[in-house]
């Protein structure tokens, strides 16, 4: 077999392959054997039909077609390995010449990972938000904790903001009560914004037994997005009572003995959260700077597939779970379809470039992933998916996604290397010291978003 490579552009090549006919012998034998098992010829036992009889009865062309279909993947793979190509996706194959007992010639066009030159990234400088926790932040956190331990008691007066009302609801569209538009005994805190728009105004001022009607757009159910006439009846008004902010509250709401200890713990928790946010911000901004330094051509088909994947996931999974379609989502976001398409393309392109660059960094820095790192990453992914580690691990193995997880960890380590080499200062001019744990955790989200399509295409090709 002889092969040659023609570069069509930085992300696509054409392989030209010439196969001497004798190299098709194994596939021809397999073709005759397969046809033998599928057909019956009078006078011959099944599986014992001579090749010349098969040629006479069914045509030599049918045998050649079967043999070529069997042999092409093997010869294509040999040509790819010989040229040391890093291919993406399936090739477009064209048989240019097939002469019985002489030769098989074919071409294969396929996308490849572009060659990327990683420049010196040690000079990258970024600024991130300072970690500052104010007294007001602490007071707000303690107040939120206090809200969780609020109690309610029925009152005989009109409902006001902050009260908890028990209500019955009935929704009509075009004068007809919806089958799923009736609910009884619903508990609702006035001002929480957790139910329909307009309900706060409707129930405020009503006493137990009072009712009101208002118009609102339904957020879920069979008539999602439609204007509905909603009747609400208040069956009970209850006032919320907050516990006093004292040491007794501290002992009720936490493992601490004093309110001062609760406040100190809240401050520490807020600082940890802001440090994590700071690490994430550093990752994102360093990555932005790195991508600005590198020229990364993106395969057109890969980009188109990634855009389609993102749209599909948004419409069929995220929006579907919320009972929305794309049109309604764009209306809520205040975007045109053209703006949405442009944003999706930009995000998809950035995701692909990110993965290409980080994968190249993994190779350049010779980064490896050990079992402990993979296990830690799996635990984090399981937690974010709402699955137990065992369930998530089983799903990963059964789906053949272990290489994808290994790639995610490796790219996280690559990004951490760049961040470590960069100059990161906060808005106060102070140098920010990011430990490895923060870097790894922050990297997970960034590079997971990068684009599974590249990984998936590579895996399909290897398979």
PDB file of N, CA, C and O in Angstrom, residues 134-145 245 263 266-267 270:
ATOM      1  N   UNK A 134     -17.350  42.520  53.993  1.00  0.00           N
ATOM      2  CA  UNK A 134     -17.745  43.648  54.843  1.00  0.00           C
ATOM      3  C   UNK A 134     -18.627  43.182  55.999  1.00  0.00           C
ATOM      4  O   UNK A 134     -19.152  42.057  55.992  1.00  0.00           O
ATOM      5  N   UNK A 135     -18.784  44.064  56.982  1.00  0.00           N
ATOM      6  CA  UNK A 135     -19.700  43.762  58.090  1.00  0.00           C
ATOM      7  C   UNK A 135     -21.116  43.554  57.574  1.00  0.00           C
ATOM      8  O   UNK A 135     -21.863  42.716  58.089  1.00  0.00           O
ATOM      9  N   UNK A 136     -21.463  44.317  56.519  1.00  0.00           N
ATOM     10  CA  UNK A 136     -22.801  44.184  55.937  1.00  0.00           C
ATOM     11  C   UNK A 136     -22.992  42.796  55.328  1.00  0.00           C
ATOM     12  O   UNK A 136     -24.085  42.212  55.415  1.00  0.00           O
ATOM     13  N   UNK A 137     -21.924  42.267  54.699  1.00  0.00           N
ATOM     14  CA  UNK A 137     -22.006  40.914  54.133  1.00  0.00           C
ATOM     15  C   UNK A 137     -22.269  39.881  55.223  1.00  0.00           C
ATOM     16  O   UNK A 137     -23.075  38.955  55.052  1.00  0.00           O
ATOM     17  N   UNK A 138     -21.576  40.045  56.347  1.00  0.00           N
ATOM     18  CA  UNK A 138     -21.741  39.111  57.457  1.00  0.00           C
ATOM     19  C   UNK A 138     -23.157  39.210  58.023  1.00  0.00           C
ATOM     20  O   UNK A 138     -23.820  38.192  58.277  1.00  0.00           O
ATOM     21  N   UNK A 139     -23.626  40.444  58.205  1.00  0.00           N
ATOM     22  CA  UNK A 139     -24.971  40.636  58.750  1.00  0.00           C
ATOM     23  C   UNK A 139     -26.019  40.018  57.835  1.00  0.00           C
ATOM     24  O   UNK A 139     -26.994  39.417  58.303  1.00  0.00           O
ATOM     25  N   UNK A 140     -25.827  40.142  56.538  1.00  0.00           N
ATOM     26  CA  UNK A 140     -26.768  39.561  55.579  1.00  0.00           C
ATOM     27  C   UNK A 140     -26.777  38.039  55.680  1.00  0.00           C
ATOM     28  O   UNK A 140     -27.838  37.404  55.647  1.00  0.00           O
ATOM     29  N   UNK A 141     -25.595  37.432  55.815  1.00  0.00           N
ATOM     30  CA  UNK A 141     -25.504  35.979  55.928  1.00  0.00           C
ATOM     31  C   UNK A 141     -26.193  35.484  57.194  1.00  0.00           C
ATOM     32  O   UNK A 141     -26.904  34.467  57.178  1.00  0.00           O
ATOM     33  N   UNK A 142     -25.969  36.205  58.303  1.00  0.00           N
ATOM     34  CA  UNK A 142     -26.607  35.813  59.572  1.00  0.00           C
ATOM     35  C   UNK A 142     -28.119  35.982  59.469  1.00  0.00           C
ATOM     36  O   UNK A 142     -28.890  35.151  59.970  1.00  0.00           O
ATOM     37  N   UNK A 143     -28.558  37.037  58.772  1.00  0.00           N
ATOM     38  CA  UNK A 143     -29.986  37.284  58.623  1.00  0.00           C
ATOM     39  C   UNK A 143     -30.635  36.183  57.789  1.00  0.00           C
ATOM     40  O   UNK A 143     -31.761  35.744  58.070  1.00  0.00           O
ATOM     41  N   UNK A 144     -29.923  35.694  56.764  1.00  0.00           N
ATOM     42  CA  UNK A 144     -30.440  34.587  55.950  1.00  0.00           C
ATOM     43  C   UNK A 144     -30.574  33.322  56.791  1.00  0.00           C
ATOM     44  O   UNK A 144     -31.539  32.556  56.634  1.00  0.00           O
ATOM     45  N   UNK A 145     -29.598  33.103  57.683  1.00  0.00           N
ATOM     46  CA  UNK A 145     -29.686  31.961  58.590  1.00  0.00           C
ATOM     47  C   UNK A 145     -30.875  32.127  59.528  1.00  0.00           C
ATOM     48  O   UNK A 145     -31.617  31.166  59.798  1.00  0.00           O
ATOM     49  N   UNK A 245     -31.716  37.617  67.765  1.00  0.00           N
ATOM     50  CA  UNK A 245     -30.301  37.391  67.481  1.00  0.00           C
ATOM     51  C   UNK A 245     -29.515  37.434  68.781  1.00  0.00           C
ATOM     52  O   UNK A 245     -29.041  38.493  69.224  1.00  0.00           O
ATOM     53  N   UNK A 263     -21.015  34.673  63.761  1.00  0.00           N
ATOM     54  CA  UNK A 263     -20.602  35.742  62.841  1.00  0.00           C
ATOM     55  C   UNK A 263     -19.190  35.499  62.324  1.00  0.00           C
ATOM     56  O   UNK A 263     -18.905  35.706  61.130  1.00  0.00           O
ATOM     57  N   UNK A 266     -19.374  32.801  59.777  1.00  0.00           N
ATOM     58  CA  UNK A 266     -19.973  33.315  58.538  1.00  0.00           C
ATOM     59  C   UNK A 266     -18.948  34.116  57.751  1.00  0.00           C
ATOM     60  O   UNK A 266     -18.878  34.007  56.514  1.00  0.00           O
ATOM     61  N   UNK A 267     -18.158  34.912  58.427  1.00  0.00           N
ATOM     62  CA  UNK A 267     -17.121  35.697  57.745  1.00  0.00           C
ATOM     63  C   UNK A 267     -16.113  34.780  57.059  1.00  0.00           C
ATOM     64  O   UNK A 267     -15.716  35.022  55.912  1.00  0.00           O
ATOM     65  N   UNK A 270     -17.651  33.188  53.968  1.00  0.00           N
ATOM     66  CA  UNK A 270     -17.744  34.159  52.877  1.00  0.00           C
ATOM     67  C   UNK A 270     -16.377  34.404  52.251  1.00  0.00           C
ATOM     68  O   UNK A 270     -16.254  34.536  51.025  1.00  0.00           O
TER      69      UNK A 270
END
